[in-house]
PDB file of C-alpha atoms in Angstrom:
ATOM      1  CA  SER S   8      48.423 -24.570  38.163  1.00 53.00           C
ATOM      2  CA  GLY S   9      50.496 -25.907  35.248  1.00 61.00           C
ATOM      3  CA  ASP S  10      48.344 -24.197  32.601  1.00 64.00           C
ATOM      4  CA  GLU S  11      50.228 -20.910  32.761  1.00 67.00           C
ATOM      5  CA  GLN S  12      52.354 -19.728  29.864  1.00 66.00           C
ATOM      6  CA  PRO S  13      55.951 -18.835  30.759  1.00 58.00           C
ATOM      7  CA  ASP S  14      57.018 -15.204  30.505  1.00 68.00           C
ATOM      8  CA  LEU S  15      60.287 -16.240  28.881  1.00 69.00           C
ATOM      9  CA  PRO S  16      60.696 -19.814  27.678  1.00 71.00           C
ATOM     10  CA  LEU S  17      64.252 -21.128  27.914  1.00 76.00           C
ATOM     11  CA  HIS S  18      65.544 -24.224  26.185  1.00 78.00           C
ATOM     12  CA  LEU S  19      68.415 -26.013  27.932  1.00 84.00           C
ATOM     13  CA  ILE S  20      70.636 -28.725  26.536  1.00 87.00           C
ATOM     14  CA  VAL S  21      72.714 -30.386  29.218  1.00 90.00           C
ATOM     15  CA  SER S  22      75.623 -32.636  28.306  1.00 89.00           C
ATOM     16  CA  PRO S  23      78.552 -34.049  30.290  1.00 91.00           C
ATOM     17  CA  THR S  24      80.752 -31.215  29.009  1.00 91.00           C
ATOM     18  CA  GLY S  25      78.465 -28.203  29.367  1.00 90.00           C
ATOM     19  CA  VAL S  26      75.105 -26.508  29.209  1.00 89.00           C
ATOM     20  CA  CYS S  27      73.668 -24.669  26.224  1.00 89.00           C
ATOM     21  CA  CYS S  28      70.820 -22.221  26.799  1.00 85.00           C
ATOM     22  CA  GLY S  29      68.597 -20.701  24.123  1.00 81.00           C
ATOM     23  CA  MET S  30      65.460 -18.638  23.858  1.00 71.00           C
ATOM     24  CA  PRO S  31      63.160 -17.912  20.921  1.00 69.00           C
ATOM     25  CA  LEU S  32      63.859 -14.647  19.114  1.00 65.00           C
ATOM     26  CA  PHE S  33      60.366 -14.415  17.663  1.00 61.00           C
ATOM     27  CA  THR S  34      57.220 -16.472  17.773  1.00 59.00           C
ATOM     28  CA  ARG S  35      54.093 -16.797  15.725  1.00 54.00           C
ATOM     29  CA  ARG S  36      50.822 -18.213  16.875  1.00 50.00           C
ATOM     30  CA  VAL S  37      48.890 -20.482  14.550  1.00 48.00           C
ATOM     31  CA  LYS S  38      45.626 -18.990  13.430  1.00 52.00           C
ATOM     32  CA  GLN S  39      42.908 -20.602  15.500  1.00 45.00           C
ATOM     33  CA  SER S  40      40.708 -21.763  12.633  1.00 45.00           C
ATOM     34  CA  GLY S  41      43.433 -23.989  11.184  1.00 53.00           C
ATOM     35  CA  ALA S  42      41.106 -24.858   8.300  1.00 59.00           C
ATOM     36  CA  TYR S  43      43.031 -23.144   5.537  1.00 65.00           C
ATOM     37  CA  ILE S  44      45.146 -26.213   4.608  1.00 72.00           C
ATOM     38  CA  ALA S  45      43.398 -29.421   3.584  1.00 70.00           C
ATOM     39  CA  HIS S  46      46.576 -31.431   2.853  1.00 74.00           C
ATOM     40  CA  LYS S  47      49.539 -30.951   5.163  1.00 74.00           C
ATOM     41  CA  GLY S  48      53.048 -30.343   3.873  1.00 77.00           C
ATOM     42  CA  LEU S  49      55.808 -28.429   5.583  1.00 76.00           C
ATOM     43  CA  HIS S  50      55.048 -27.626   9.185  1.00 77.00           C
ATOM     44  CA  HIS S  51      53.248 -24.269   9.351  1.00 76.00           C
ATOM     45  CA  SER S  52      56.010 -22.680  11.432  1.00 77.00           C
ATOM     46  CA  VAL S  53      58.671 -23.729   8.901  1.00 81.00           C
ATOM     47  CA  SER S  54      56.554 -22.376   6.033  1.00 81.00           C
ATOM     48  CA  TRP S  55      55.986 -19.121   7.885  1.00 80.00           C
ATOM     49  CA  GLY S  56      59.689 -18.819   8.739  1.00 83.00           C
ATOM     50  CA  LEU S  57      60.683 -19.311   5.101  1.00 86.00           C
ATOM     51  CA  ALA S  58      58.157 -16.692   4.002  1.00 84.00           C
ATOM     52  CA  VAL S  59      59.461 -14.189   6.558  1.00 85.00           C
ATOM     53  CA  THR S  60      63.059 -14.900   5.542  1.00 86.00           C
ATOM     54  CA  ALA S  61      62.171 -14.273   1.891  1.00 88.00           C
ATOM     55  CA  ALA S  62      60.997 -10.756   2.878  1.00 87.00           C
ATOM     56  CA  ILE S  63      58.061 -10.919   0.457  1.00 90.00           C
ATOM     57  CA  GLN S  64      57.176  -7.473  -0.852  1.00 92.00           C
ATOM     58  CA  PRO S  65      53.869  -6.170  -2.278  1.00 93.00           C
ATOM     59  CA  GLY S  66      53.385  -7.082  -5.930  1.00 94.00           C
ATOM     60  CA  GLU S  67      56.177  -9.665  -6.028  1.00 94.00           C
ATOM     61  CA  THR S  68      55.604 -13.101  -7.524  1.00 94.00           C
ATOM     62  CA  VAL S  69      56.580 -16.056  -5.368  1.00 93.00           C
ATOM     63  CA  LEU S  70      57.314 -19.235  -7.354  1.00 93.00           C
ATOM     64  CA  ASP S  71      57.739 -22.629  -5.708  1.00 91.00           C
ATOM     65  CA  PRO S  72      59.031 -24.954  -8.484  1.00 91.00           C
ATOM     66  CA  CYS S  73      58.604 -28.102  -6.347  1.00 89.00           C
ATOM     67  CA  CYS S  74      55.509 -27.075  -4.417  1.00 90.00           C
ATOM     68  CA  GLY S  75      54.176 -30.489  -3.408  1.00 90.00           C
ATOM     69  CA  SER S  76      50.884 -29.822  -1.604  1.00 90.00           C
ATOM     70  CA  ALA S  77      51.578 -26.051  -1.791  1.00 90.00           C
ATOM     71  CA  ALA S  78      51.572 -25.745   2.007  1.00 88.00           C
ATOM     72  CA  LEU S  79      54.418 -23.217   1.819  1.00 89.00           C
ATOM     73  CA  LEU S  80      52.566 -21.073  -0.723  1.00 91.00           C
ATOM     74  CA  VAL S  81      49.264 -21.251   1.165  1.00 89.00           C
ATOM     75  CA  GLU S  82      50.937 -20.331   4.460  1.00 86.00           C
ATOM     76  CA  ALA S  83      52.838 -17.456   2.838  1.00 88.00           C
ATOM     77  CA  ARG S  84      49.633 -16.142   1.254  1.00 88.00           C
ATOM     78  CA  GLU S  85      47.824 -16.349   4.582  1.00 84.00           C
ATOM     79  CA  TYR S  86      50.264 -13.911   6.172  1.00 84.00           C
ATOM     80  CA  PHE S  87      51.541 -12.001   3.126  1.00 88.00           C
ATOM     81  CA  PRO S  88      48.445 -11.614   0.894  1.00 90.00           C
ATOM     82  CA  PHE S  89      49.834  -8.671  -1.072  1.00 93.00           C
ATOM     83  CA  ALA S  90      52.022 -10.853  -3.349  1.00 94.00           C
ATOM     84  CA  HIS S  91      51.228 -13.278  -6.184  1.00 93.00           C
ATOM     85  CA  TYR S  92      51.853 -17.003  -5.686  1.00 93.00           C
ATOM     86  CA  ALA S  93      52.489 -19.808  -8.182  1.00 93.00           C
ATOM     87  CA  GLY S  94      53.685 -23.372  -7.825  1.00 92.00           C
ATOM     88  CA  CYS S  95      54.336 -26.439  -9.933  1.00 91.00           C
ATOM     89  CA  ASP S  96      55.349 -30.030  -9.325  1.00 92.00           C
ATOM     90  CA  VAL S  97      56.104 -33.084 -11.482  1.00 92.00           C
ATOM     91  CA  CYS S  98      53.959 -35.312  -9.246  1.00 90.00           C
ATOM     92  CA  THR S  99      50.342 -35.247 -10.424  1.00 89.00           C
ATOM     93  CA  SER S 100      48.978 -36.322  -7.031  1.00 91.00           C
ATOM     94  CA  ALA S 101      50.861 -33.432  -5.406  1.00 89.00           C
ATOM     95  CA  VAL S 102      49.388 -31.016  -7.953  1.00 90.00           C
ATOM     96  CA  GLY S 103      45.914 -32.288  -7.050  1.00 91.00           C
ATOM     97  CA  LYS S 104      46.615 -31.698  -3.346  1.00 90.00           C
ATOM     98  CA  ALA S 105      48.001 -28.259  -4.144  1.00 90.00           C
ATOM     99  CA  ALA S 106      44.852 -27.358  -6.092  1.00 90.00           C
ATOM    100  CA  ARG S 107      42.706 -28.517  -3.164  1.00 89.00           C
ATOM    101  CA  ASN S 108      44.789 -26.527  -0.672  1.00 86.00           C
ATOM    102  CA  ALA S 109      44.519 -23.417  -2.863  1.00 86.00           C
ATOM    103  CA  ALA S 110      40.742 -23.834  -3.131  1.00 87.00           C
ATOM    104  CA  VAL S 111      40.355 -24.280   0.625  1.00 84.00           C
ATOM    105  CA  ALA S 112      42.571 -21.243   1.294  1.00 80.00           C
ATOM    106  CA  VAL S 113      40.521 -19.056  -1.058  1.00 77.00           C
ATOM    107  CA  ALA S 114      37.261 -20.278   0.474  1.00 76.00           C
ATOM    108  CA  HIS S 115      38.688 -19.603   3.955  1.00 70.00           C
ATOM    109  CA  LYS S 116      39.127 -15.913   3.194  1.00 65.00           C
TER     110      LYS S 116
END
C-alpha cells in the first residue's frame, strides 16, 4: 500500500563506475511530542548521535562552549538525564534561545 515500513532499508548509490550499498547500523525514533525544543539548532539525530558517541556517564558534566540554541544539550539531556549539562556562547541572542530551550525542556518533563 506504500505506507509500510521496510524490514531492512538499503541505501544505494549508483555511478558509472560502480554501486555502493549501505544500511543503517542503528536508528532512533524522534519522541512523538517534539515540544521539548523551542528554537531549533543541530538536527535532533545529529545531536543524539554526538551524545551517544560521547558515551555520557552518570554524574558527568557535559559542557558545550559554543552552545548556540543549546539544541545539543537539550537533546542529550532528553535521552541521558543522569548527567549535568552546561553551555555558553558569545552571542547574546543565542544565549536567550538557549535559555528558552532549557526552560521548555524542563517544563516538558
